[in-house]
mmCIF file of C-alpha atoms in Angstrom:
data_model
loop_
_atom_site.group_PDB
_atom_site.id
_atom_site.type_symbol
_atom_site.label_atom_id
_atom_site.label_comp_id
_atom_site.label_asym_id
_atom_site.label_seq_id
_atom_site.Cartn_x
_atom_site.Cartn_y
_atom_site.Cartn_z
ATOM 1 C CA MET Y 1018 32.806 -109.659 -9.441
ATOM 2 C CA PRO Y 1019 36.013 -110.552 -7.363
ATOM 3 C CA LEU Y 1020 36.582 -108.251 -4.428
ATOM 4 C CA SER Y 1021 40.007 -106.767 -4.126
ATOM 5 C CA THR Y 1022 41.396 -105.178 -0.608
ATOM 6 C CA THR Y 1023 42.612 -102.022 -2.112
ATOM 7 C CA ALA Y 1024 41.324 -99.303 -4.613
ATOM 8 C CA ASN Y 1025 43.030 -99.441 -7.821
ATOM 9 C CA PRO Y 1026 46.011 -96.778 -7.355
ATOM 10 C CA ASN Y 1027 46.396 -95.786 -10.839
ATOM 11 C CA SER Y 1028 42.940 -95.366 -12.206
ATOM 12 C CA VAL Y 1029 44.069 -96.128 -15.924
ATOM 13 C CA LYS Y 1030 43.284 -98.673 -18.503
ATOM 14 C CA PRO Y 1031 45.809 -101.177 -19.622
ATOM 15 C CA ASP Y 1032 46.080 -99.095 -22.901
ATOM 16 C CA GLY Y 1033 46.976 -95.818 -20.924
ATOM 17 C CA GLY Y 1034 43.557 -93.900 -21.130
ATOM 18 C CA PRO Y 1035 41.765 -93.158 -17.945
ATOM 19 C CA LEU Y 1036 39.037 -95.148 -16.523
ATOM 20 C CA PRO Y 1037 35.569 -93.852 -16.489
ATOM 21 C CA LEU Y 1038 33.470 -92.635 -13.640
ATOM 22 C CA ALA Y 1039 31.073 -94.857 -12.019
ATOM 23 C CA VAL Y 1040 27.720 -92.808 -11.732
ATOM 24 C CA THR Y 1041 25.047 -94.006 -9.689
ATOM 25 C CA MET Y 1042 21.251 -93.131 -10.783
ATOM 26 C CA GLY Y 1043 20.115 -92.404 -7.059
ATOM 27 C CA GLU Y 1044 16.332 -92.240 -6.524
ATOM 28 C CA PRO Y 1045 14.633 -93.032 -9.978
ATOM 29 C CA ALA Y 1046 11.740 -90.697 -9.043
ATOM 30 C CA GLY Y 1047 13.829 -87.925 -8.182
ATOM 31 C CA ILE Y 1048 15.968 -85.354 -10.299
ATOM 32 C CA GLY Y 1049 18.937 -87.760 -10.556
ATOM 33 C CA PRO Y 1050 18.096 -89.457 -13.867
ATOM 34 C CA GLU Y 1051 17.391 -85.789 -15.519
ATOM 35 C CA ILE Y 1052 20.604 -84.020 -14.105
ATOM 36 C CA ILE Y 1053 22.673 -87.057 -15.518
ATOM 37 C CA LEU Y 1054 21.117 -86.990 -18.942
ATOM 38 C CA LYS Y 1055 21.565 -83.032 -18.862
ATOM 39 C CA ALA Y 1056 25.191 -83.411 -18.055
ATOM 40 C CA TRP Y 1057 25.755 -86.053 -20.703
ATOM 41 C CA ASP Y 1058 24.041 -83.749 -23.066
ATOM 42 C CA ARG Y 1059 26.407 -80.887 -22.238
ATOM 43 C CA ARG Y 1060 29.418 -83.406 -22.322
ATOM 44 C CA GLN Y 1061 31.220 -81.384 -24.792
ATOM 45 C CA GLU Y 1062 30.843 -77.974 -23.806
ATOM 46 C CA GLU Y 1063 31.746 -78.775 -20.091
ATOM 47 C CA ASN Y 1064 34.557 -81.075 -21.421
ATOM 48 C CA LEU Y 1065 33.409 -83.885 -19.295
ATOM 49 C CA ALA Y 1066 35.422 -87.188 -18.914
ATOM 50 C CA PRO Y 1067 33.454 -90.432 -19.733
ATOM 51 C CA PHE Y 1068 31.357 -91.918 -17.241
ATOM 52 C CA VAL Y 1069 28.968 -94.995 -17.037
ATOM 53 C CA VAL Y 1070 25.494 -94.981 -15.138
ATOM 54 C CA LEU Y 1071 24.634 -97.670 -13.084
ATOM 55 C CA GLY Y 1072 20.560 -97.689 -13.005
ATOM 56 C CA ALA Y 1073 17.545 -98.677 -15.065
ATOM 57 C CA LYS Y 1074 17.718 -97.928 -18.788
ATOM 58 C CA ASP Y 1075 14.084 -97.818 -19.220
ATOM 59 C CA VAL Y 1076 13.917 -94.985 -16.344
ATOM 60 C CA LEU Y 1077 16.523 -92.753 -18.216
ATOM 61 C CA HIS Y 1078 14.620 -93.480 -21.687
ATOM 62 C CA GLN Y 1079 11.533 -92.365 -19.789
ATOM 63 C CA TYR Y 1080 13.141 -89.031 -18.925
ATOM 64 C CA ALA Y 1081 14.515 -88.338 -22.206
ATOM 65 C CA PRO Y 1082 13.251 -90.614 -24.931
ATOM 66 C CA ASP Y 1083 15.355 -88.753 -27.607
ATOM 67 C CA LEU Y 1084 18.744 -89.281 -26.049
ATOM 68 C CA PRO Y 1085 20.908 -92.389 -27.272
ATOM 69 C CA LEU Y 1086 21.351 -94.866 -24.748
ATOM 70 C CA VAL Y 1087 23.845 -98.061 -24.876
ATOM 71 C CA SER Y 1088 23.796 -101.004 -22.558
ATOM 72 C CA VAL Y 1089 27.233 -102.050 -21.584
ATOM 73 C CA THR Y 1090 28.665 -104.906 -19.702
ATOM 74 C CA SER Y 1091 31.964 -103.277 -18.680
ATOM 75 C CA PRO Y 1092 32.568 -99.683 -17.834
ATOM 76 C CA ARG Y 1093 35.896 -100.335 -20.046
ATOM 77 C CA ASP Y 1094 33.576 -100.316 -23.043
ATOM 78 C CA CYS Y 1095 32.423 -96.565 -22.176
ATOM 79 C CA PRO Y 1096 35.036 -94.321 -23.505
ATOM 80 C CA ALA Y 1097 34.685 -95.559 -27.115
ATOM 81 C CA ILE Y 1098 31.155 -94.837 -27.309
ATOM 82 C CA PHE Y 1099 30.802 -91.785 -24.804
ATOM 83 C CA ASP Y 1100 30.836 -89.094 -27.376
ATOM 84 C CA LYS Y 1101 27.930 -90.759 -29.232
ATOM 85 C CA ALA Y 1102 25.698 -92.342 -26.533
ATOM 86 C CA LEU Y 1103 25.425 -92.541 -22.870
ATOM 87 C CA PRO Y 1104 26.640 -95.704 -21.403
ATOM 88 C CA VAL Y 1105 24.424 -97.653 -18.858
ATOM 89 C CA LEU Y 1106 25.027 -100.699 -16.911
ATOM 90 C CA ASP Y 1107 21.409 -101.550 -16.825
ATOM 91 C CA LEU Y 1108 19.754 -102.252 -13.454
ATOM 92 C CA PRO Y 1109 16.116 -102.543 -14.007
ATOM 93 C CA CYS Y 1110 13.594 -101.249 -11.482
ATOM 94 C CA PRO Y 1111 10.742 -103.683 -10.734
ATOM 95 C CA SER Y 1112 8.020 -101.314 -11.667
ATOM 96 C CA ARG Y 1113 7.311 -98.332 -13.729
ATOM 97 C CA ILE Y 1114 8.628 -95.063 -12.096
ATOM 98 C CA THR Y 1115 6.359 -92.100 -11.423
ATOM 99 C CA PRO Y 1116 8.443 -88.916 -11.222
ATOM 100 C CA GLY Y 1117 7.879 -87.298 -7.692
ATOM 101 C CA GLN Y 1118 6.573 -90.512 -6.308
ATOM 102 C CA PRO Y 1119 9.060 -92.682 -4.763
ATOM 103 C CA ASP Y 1120 8.368 -96.299 -4.562
ATOM 104 C CA LYS Y 1121 9.995 -98.683 -2.013
ATOM 105 C CA THR Y 1122 10.223 -101.472 -4.409
ATOM 106 C CA SER Y 1123 13.019 -99.449 -6.284
ATOM 107 C CA ALA Y 1124 15.259 -99.476 -3.135
ATOM 108 C CA PRO Y 1125 17.021 -102.594 -3.872
ATOM 109 C CA GLN Y 1126 17.942 -101.368 -7.132
ATOM 110 C CA VAL Y 1127 19.217 -97.967 -5.788
ATOM 111 C CA ILE Y 1128 21.413 -99.852 -2.981
ATOM 112 C CA ASP Y 1129 22.596 -102.262 -5.715
ATOM 113 C CA ALA Y 1130 23.854 -99.545 -7.849
ATOM 114 C CA ILE Y 1131 25.941 -98.164 -5.152
ATOM 115 C CA ASP Y 1132 27.299 -101.485 -4.152
ATOM 116 C CA ARG Y 1133 28.413 -102.195 -7.796
ATOM 117 C CA ALA Y 1134 29.739 -98.677 -8.384
ATOM 118 C CA VAL Y 1135 32.178 -99.129 -5.183
ATOM 119 C CA GLU Y 1136 33.059 -102.710 -6.537
ATOM 120 C CA LEU Y 1137 34.077 -101.238 -9.698
ATOM 121 C CA VAL Y 1138 36.395 -98.893 -8.208
ATOM 122 C CA PHE Y 1139 38.150 -101.599 -6.173
ATOM 123 C CA ALA Y 1140 38.373 -103.957 -9.013
ATOM 124 C CA GLY Y 1141 40.141 -101.309 -11.228
ATOM 125 C CA GLU Y 1142 36.967 -101.125 -13.655
ATOM 126 C CA ALA Y 1143 36.194 -97.308 -12.568
ATOM 127 C CA ARG Y 1144 38.388 -94.538 -11.202
ATOM 128 C CA ALA Y 1145 35.804 -92.920 -8.871
ATOM 129 C CA VAL Y 1146 32.010 -93.036 -7.686
ATOM 130 C CA VAL Y 1147 29.838 -90.109 -8.264
ATOM 131 C CA THR Y 1148 26.474 -90.415 -6.639
ATOM 132 C CA ALA Y 1149 23.247 -88.842 -7.775
ATOM 133 C CA PRO Y 1150 20.678 -87.952 -4.504
ATOM 134 C CA ILE Y 1151 18.917 -90.924 -2.798
ATOM 135 C CA GLN Y 1152 15.455 -90.557 -0.986
ATOM 136 C CA LYS Y 1153 16.697 -91.850 2.458
ATOM 137 C CA SER Y 1154 13.138 -92.377 3.888
ATOM 138 C CA VAL Y 1155 12.105 -94.822 1.043
ATOM 139 C CA LEU Y 1156 15.247 -96.780 1.825
ATOM 140 C CA TYR Y 1157 14.660 -96.695 5.520
ATOM 141 C CA GLU Y 1158 11.220 -97.997 4.666
ATOM 142 C CA ALA Y 1159 12.821 -101.050 2.758
ATOM 143 C CA GLY Y 1160 15.244 -101.796 5.818
ATOM 144 C CA PHE Y 1161 18.160 -99.593 5.106
ATOM 145 C CA ASP Y 1162 19.954 -99.268 8.340
ATOM 146 C CA CYS Y 1163 22.562 -96.528 7.542
ATOM 147 C CA PRO Y 1164 21.969 -92.987 8.559
ATOM 148 C CA GLY Y 1165 22.841 -92.045 4.784
ATOM 149 C CA HIS Y 1166 24.871 -92.258 1.640
ATOM 150 C CA THR Y 1167 28.228 -91.452 3.320
ATOM 151 C CA GLU Y 1168 27.811 -93.984 6.315
ATOM 152 C CA TYR Y 1169 27.049 -96.617 3.825
ATOM 153 C CA LEU Y 1170 29.888 -95.904 1.570
ATOM 154 C CA ALA Y 1171 32.216 -96.156 4.701
ATOM 155 C CA ARG Y 1172 30.528 -99.461 5.485
ATOM 156 C CA LEU Y 1173 31.434 -100.765 2.042
ATOM 157 C CA CYS Y 1174 34.968 -99.722 2.115
ATOM 158 C CA ASN Y 1175 35.310 -101.380 5.530
ATOM 159 C CA ALA Y 1176 33.884 -104.695 4.184
ATOM 160 C CA HIS Y 1177 36.507 -104.419 0.938
ATOM 161 C CA THR Y 1178 39.668 -103.491 2.816
ATOM 162 C CA GLY Y 1179 39.075 -105.076 6.297
ATOM 163 C CA LYS Y 1180 39.949 -101.936 7.984
ATOM 164 C CA PRO Y 1181 37.804 -99.213 9.615
ATOM 165 C CA HIS Y 1182 37.395 -95.851 7.679
ATOM 166 C CA GLN Y 1183 36.292 -92.633 9.255
ATOM 167 C CA ALA Y 1184 34.287 -90.603 6.461
ATOM 168 C CA VAL Y 1185 34.519 -87.018 6.388
ATOM 169 C CA MET Y 1186 32.184 -84.666 4.741
ATOM 170 C CA MET Y 1187 33.217 -81.661 2.622
ATOM 171 C CA LEU Y 1188 31.468 -79.321 0.892
ATOM 172 C CA ALA Y 1189 33.373 -77.563 -2.013
ATOM 173 C CA SER Y 1190 32.660 -74.622 -4.300
ATOM 174 C CA THR Y 1191 34.833 -73.065 -7.001
ATOM 175 C CA LEU Y 1192 33.468 -69.443 -6.707
ATOM 176 C CA THR Y 1193 36.084 -68.000 -9.286
ATOM 177 C CA ALA Y 1194 39.237 -69.143 -11.087
ATOM 178 C CA THR Y 1195 41.146 -68.446 -8.188
ATOM 179 C CA ASP Y 1196 38.885 -68.674 -5.422
ATOM 180 C CA THR Y 1197 37.631 -72.358 -3.974
ATOM 181 C CA LEU Y 1198 35.806 -72.769 -0.725
ATOM 182 C CA ARG Y 1199 36.020 -75.949 0.734
ATOM 183 C CA VAL Y 1200 34.196 -76.452 4.395
ATOM 184 C CA VAL Y 1201 34.023 -79.427 6.574
ATOM 185 C CA PRO Y 1202 31.513 -79.748 9.475
ATOM 186 C CA LEU Y 1203 33.251 -81.554 12.411
ATOM 187 C CA THR Y 1204 29.588 -82.853 13.403
ATOM 188 C CA ILE Y 1205 26.775 -83.280 10.785
ATOM 189 C CA HIS Y 1206 23.142 -84.551 11.217
ATOM 190 C CA VAL Y 1207 22.857 -84.009 15.069
ATOM 191 C CA PRO Y 1208 20.827 -81.686 17.028
ATOM 192 C CA LEU Y 1209 22.369 -78.608 17.990
ATOM 193 C CA LYS Y 1210 22.159 -79.189 21.768
ATOM 194 C CA ASP Y 1211 24.393 -82.194 21.384
ATOM 195 C CA VAL Y 1212 27.244 -80.443 19.417
ATOM 196 C CA PRO Y 1213 29.369 -79.412 22.233
ATOM 197 C CA ALA Y 1214 29.558 -82.854 23.877
ATOM 198 C CA LEU Y 1215 30.584 -84.252 20.465
ATOM 199 C CA ILE Y 1216 33.546 -81.919 20.229
ATOM 200 C CA THR Y 1217 36.469 -83.977 21.617
ATOM 201 C CA ALA Y 1218 40.298 -83.777 21.082
ATOM 202 C CA GLU Y 1219 40.069 -87.404 19.474
ATOM 203 C CA LEU Y 1220 37.458 -86.260 16.825
ATOM 204 C CA LEU Y 1221 39.153 -82.977 16.021
ATOM 205 C CA SER Y 1222 42.373 -84.468 15.561
ATOM 206 C CA GLN Y 1223 41.217 -87.434 13.359
ATOM 207 C CA THR Y 1224 39.074 -85.014 11.311
ATOM 208 C CA LEU Y 1225 42.054 -82.446 10.881
ATOM 209 C CA GLU Y 1226 44.403 -85.331 9.832
ATOM 210 C CA ILE Y 1227 41.817 -86.712 7.201
ATOM 211 C CA LEU Y 1228 41.267 -83.206 5.942
ATOM 212 C CA HIS Y 1229 45.113 -82.457 5.665
ATOM 213 C CA MET Y 1230 45.903 -85.684 3.979
ATOM 214 C CA ALA Y 1231 43.052 -85.148 1.478
ATOM 215 C CA LEU Y 1232 44.152 -81.596 0.668
ATOM 216 C CA HIS Y 1233 47.456 -83.124 -0.217
ATOM 217 C CA GLN Y 1234 46.512 -86.084 -1.968
ATOM 218 C CA ASP Y 1235 43.294 -85.340 -3.808
ATOM 219 C CA PHE Y 1236 43.730 -81.219 -4.155
ATOM 220 C CA ALA Y 1237 47.441 -81.361 -4.907
ATOM 221 C CA LEU Y 1238 48.102 -78.923 -2.042
ATOM 222 C CA SER Y 1239 51.803 -79.331 -0.896
ATOM 223 C CA SER Y 1240 51.385 -77.360 2.477
ATOM 224 C CA PRO Y 1241 47.520 -77.177 3.241
ATOM 225 C CA ARG Y 1242 46.373 -74.229 5.117
ATOM 226 C CA ILE Y 1243 43.533 -75.148 7.529
ATOM 227 C CA ALA Y 1244 41.162 -72.723 9.341
ATOM 228 C CA VAL Y 1245 39.253 -73.757 12.450
ATOM 229 C CA ALA Y 1246 36.098 -72.169 13.429
ATOM 230 C CA GLY Y 1247 35.158 -71.754 17.128
ATOM 231 C CA LEU Y 1248 32.218 -73.014 18.613
ATOM 232 C CA ASN Y 1249 30.843 -70.022 20.457
ATOM 233 C CA PRO Y 1250 30.403 -66.430 19.235
ATOM 234 C CA HIS Y 1251 33.752 -64.634 18.921
ATOM 235 C CA ALA Y 1252 35.470 -67.971 19.301
ATOM 236 C CA GLY Y 1253 34.483 -68.056 23.060
ATOM 237 C CA GLU Y 1254 36.088 -64.406 23.884
ATOM 238 C CA ASP Y 1255 38.926 -66.236 25.771
ATOM 239 C CA GLY Y 1256 36.597 -68.257 27.884
ATOM 240 C CA GLY Y 1257 34.065 -65.476 28.745
ATOM 241 C CA LEU Y 1258 31.257 -66.977 26.197
ATOM 242 C CA GLY Y 1259 32.154 -70.811 26.517
ATOM 243 C CA GLN Y 1260 35.104 -72.789 27.290
ATOM 244 C CA GLU Y 1261 35.062 -75.135 24.360
ATOM 245 C CA GLU Y 1262 37.679 -73.206 22.577
ATOM 246 C CA GLN Y 1263 40.154 -73.031 25.664
ATOM 247 C CA ASP Y 1264 39.613 -76.663 26.884
ATOM 248 C CA ILE Y 1265 39.595 -78.677 23.752
ATOM 249 C CA ILE Y 1266 39.942 -77.045 20.380
ATOM 250 C CA LEU Y 1267 43.041 -74.774 21.032
ATOM 251 C CA PRO Y 1268 45.228 -77.580 22.851
ATOM 252 C CA THR Y 1269 44.239 -79.876 20.054
ATOM 253 C CA LEU Y 1270 45.460 -77.468 17.416
ATOM 254 C CA ASN Y 1271 48.758 -76.561 19.370
ATOM 255 C CA ARG Y 1272 49.635 -80.411 19.278
ATOM 256 C CA LEU Y 1273 48.963 -80.781 15.690
ATOM 257 C CA ARG Y 1274 50.875 -77.556 15.076
ATOM 258 C CA ARG Y 1275 53.760 -79.239 16.709
ATOM 259 C CA LYS Y 1276 53.633 -82.115 13.991
ATOM 260 C CA GLY Y 1277 53.987 -79.322 11.311
ATOM 261 C CA ARG Y 1278 50.323 -78.858 10.217
ATOM 262 C CA ILE Y 1279 49.488 -75.211 9.327
ATOM 263 C CA LEU Y 1280 46.246 -74.366 11.350
ATOM 264 C CA GLN Y 1281 44.525 -70.995 12.131
ATOM 265 C CA GLY Y 1282 42.093 -70.531 14.932
ATOM 266 C CA PRO Y 1283 40.172 -71.305 16.749
ATOM 267 C CA LEU Y 1284 38.583 -67.983 14.805
ATOM 268 C CA SER Y 1285 35.182 -66.347 15.171
ATOM 269 C CA ALA Y 1286 32.850 -67.894 12.413
ATOM 270 C CA ASP Y 1287 31.574 -64.458 11.551
ATOM 271 C CA ILE Y 1288 35.167 -63.373 10.022
ATOM 272 C CA LEU Y 1289 36.016 -66.542 8.081
ATOM 273 C CA PHE Y 1290 34.040 -66.294 4.849
ATOM 274 C CA HIS Y 1291 34.179 -62.903 3.260
ATOM 275 C CA ALA Y 1292 36.609 -62.553 0.172
ATOM 276 C CA ASN Y 1293 39.816 -61.287 1.936
ATOM 277 C CA ALA Y 1294 39.673 -64.132 4.649
ATOM 278 C CA ARG Y 1295 39.496 -66.896 1.852
ATOM 279 C CA LYS Y 1296 42.704 -66.054 0.735
ATOM 280 C CA ASN Y 1297 44.260 -67.196 3.865
ATOM 281 C CA TYR Y 1298 43.230 -70.806 3.937
ATOM 282 C CA ASP Y 1299 42.577 -73.766 1.642
ATOM 283 C CA ALA Y 1300 39.697 -75.133 3.890
ATOM 284 C CA VAL Y 1301 37.708 -74.582 6.909
ATOM 285 C CA LEU Y 1302 36.806 -76.859 9.630
ATOM 286 C CA CYS Y 1303 33.709 -75.878 11.424
ATOM 287 C CA MET Y 1304 31.986 -77.185 14.332
ATOM 288 C CA TYR Y 1305 28.347 -77.919 13.364
ATOM 289 C CA HIS Y 1306 26.346 -78.501 10.035
ATOM 290 C CA ASP Y 1307 25.004 -75.004 9.682
ATOM 291 C CA GLN Y 1308 28.261 -73.142 10.411
ATOM 292 C CA ALA Y 1309 29.687 -74.955 7.394
ATOM 293 C CA LEU Y 1310 27.049 -75.015 4.925
ATOM 294 C CA ILE Y 1311 25.217 -71.667 5.225
ATOM 295 C CA PRO Y 1312 28.103 -69.690 3.916
ATOM 296 C CA LEU Y 1313 28.761 -72.001 1.176
ATOM 297 C CA LYS Y 1314 25.221 -72.173 -0.010
ATOM 298 C CA THR Y 1315 24.899 -68.422 0.199
ATOM 299 C CA LEU Y 1316 27.788 -68.085 -1.751
ATOM 300 C CA ASP Y 1317 27.292 -70.709 -4.512
ATOM 301 C CA PHE Y 1318 23.674 -72.393 -4.019
ATOM 302 C CA GLU Y 1319 23.571 -73.979 -7.402
ATOM 303 C CA GLY Y 1320 27.086 -75.263 -7.663
ATOM 304 C CA GLY Y 1321 28.342 -76.880 -4.596
ATOM 305 C CA VAL Y 1322 29.907 -80.447 -4.313
ATOM 306 C CA ASN Y 1323 29.502 -82.851 -1.737
ATOM 307 C CA ILE Y 1324 32.789 -84.891 -1.180
ATOM 308 C CA THR Y 1325 33.580 -87.867 0.889
ATOM 309 C CA LEU Y 1326 37.180 -87.807 2.742
ATOM 310 C CA GLY Y 1327 38.721 -90.597 4.461
ATOM 311 C CA LEU Y 1328 37.917 -93.491 2.049
ATOM 312 C CA PRO Y 1329 40.247 -95.449 0.057
ATOM 313 C CA ILE Y 1330 38.086 -94.459 -3.155
ATOM 314 C CA ILE Y 1331 36.950 -91.181 -4.294
ATOM 315 C CA ARG Y 1332 33.204 -90.089 -4.030
ATOM 316 C CA THR Y 1333 31.678 -86.851 -4.978
ATOM 317 C CA SER Y 1334 27.987 -85.874 -5.134
ATOM 318 C CA PRO Y 1335 25.741 -83.019 -5.920
ATOM 319 C CA ASP Y 1336 25.094 -80.695 -3.077
ATOM 320 C CA HIS Y 1337 21.329 -81.183 -3.277
ATOM 321 C CA GLY Y 1338 18.573 -83.500 -2.646
ATOM 322 C CA THR Y 1339 16.301 -85.598 -4.732
ATOM 323 C CA ALA Y 1340 13.767 -82.472 -5.530
ATOM 324 C CA LEU Y 1341 10.738 -84.760 -5.770
ATOM 325 C CA ASN Y 1342 8.567 -81.346 -6.243
ATOM 326 C CA ILE Y 1343 10.006 -80.681 -9.701
ATOM 327 C CA ALA Y 1344 11.060 -84.300 -10.693
ATOM 328 C CA GLY Y 1345 9.979 -85.280 -14.131
ATOM 329 C CA GLN Y 1346 9.212 -81.363 -15.035
ATOM 330 C CA ASN Y 1347 12.496 -80.684 -16.884
ATOM 331 C CA GLN Y 1348 13.393 -77.911 -14.240
ATOM 332 C CA ALA Y 1349 16.469 -79.419 -12.406
ATOM 333 C CA ASN Y 1350 19.675 -77.394 -12.792
ATOM 334 C CA PRO Y 1351 22.471 -80.073 -13.488
ATOM 335 C CA GLN Y 1352 25.477 -77.748 -12.581
ATOM 336 C CA SER Y 1353 25.955 -79.053 -9.198
ATOM 337 C CA PHE Y 1354 26.093 -82.657 -10.759
ATOM 338 C CA ILE Y 1355 28.481 -81.568 -13.567
ATOM 339 C CA ASN Y 1356 30.779 -79.977 -10.880
ATOM 340 C CA ALA Y 1357 30.612 -83.208 -8.999
ATOM 341 C CA LEU Y 1358 31.837 -84.923 -11.990
ATOM 342 C CA LYS Y 1359 34.666 -82.549 -12.574
ATOM 343 C CA MET Y 1360 35.753 -82.644 -9.099
ATOM 344 C CA ALA Y 1361 35.940 -86.530 -9.143
ATOM 345 C CA GLU Y 1362 37.999 -86.252 -12.233
ATOM 346 C CA LEU Y 1363 40.320 -83.866 -10.795
ATOM 347 C CA MET Y 1364 40.631 -85.666 -7.391
ATOM 348 C CA ALA Y 1365 41.457 -88.967 -9.664
ATOM 349 C CA ALA Y 1366 43.885 -87.285 -11.589
ATOM 350 C CA ASN Y 1367 45.881 -85.945 -8.622
ATOM 351 C CA ARG Y 1368 45.905 -89.498 -6.994
ATOM 352 C CA THR Y 1369 47.271 -90.947 -10.241
ATOM 353 C CA MET Y 1370 50.116 -88.373 -10.150
ATOM 354 C CA ARG Y 1371 51.202 -89.406 -6.595
#
């Protein structure tokens, strides 16, 4: 498939209808196949947009032999058949899959699905990528050299566009019809002892600008309001409990405020996440992983969505892992994956209108 240099700007087919979403199956021995199949089975009650699965058709059939699957050669065939069967762009696994027991021989297929999904968006064949969870340890064993999904997607986008992209992780949850919590960790998978040194004016500025743009472009917020948590207890107590707020965070926020950004903080993290506080912002930038993820997962453990900001494509994912301990047992809750599909569709629609 020829590569283009920019993602399709409109995400619509020539006949005016929306393009499908490109769904990667993820780790075939995990719960990815199950939640994909359950989502398709609930397509009408959840009002899901058409999607095509990039993965092994025989694995999907193994998990749900009674659900209709149809092989397709192009995502453009999907909308016409989606109501009656699940469209699959078949990428066979080299050996039979045993649920709960990953095999590194499937790693090339897992990576190929991600590669092809990104290519489909850049080629104007799909409107967004929704990824089921991968088992990173298996991919590492097979030679995968990226820390994770997000970094690999950024690398692919860099190759497609010839430009560097800073990927930013957002977790989002729609708690009620009028209450959505969006959190962004400034630092992610690093030891807590390393966090203070990683908080720089440059990283703060870049992350806040990417977040501001995403809230405007992908979530249709004309004047995004961003709350920023402090690093230390009570946001440093004016320097009494740490200097990061006074020396780095506050000066950076003030510079961005002069550019017109609507920023609150630095604020004590322990007052940011109750119901009344959530009314005052559209997203929270937190300083480290657990500061962001603990409140979101406490408020909505089953329904959160992982969103990658800062890329020229839209990518969402369920906010959970492969859950090998329950794979193949029909116990997986598909709600986070369903929400990821809906979020990708919403974001694509917002981009199309701009």
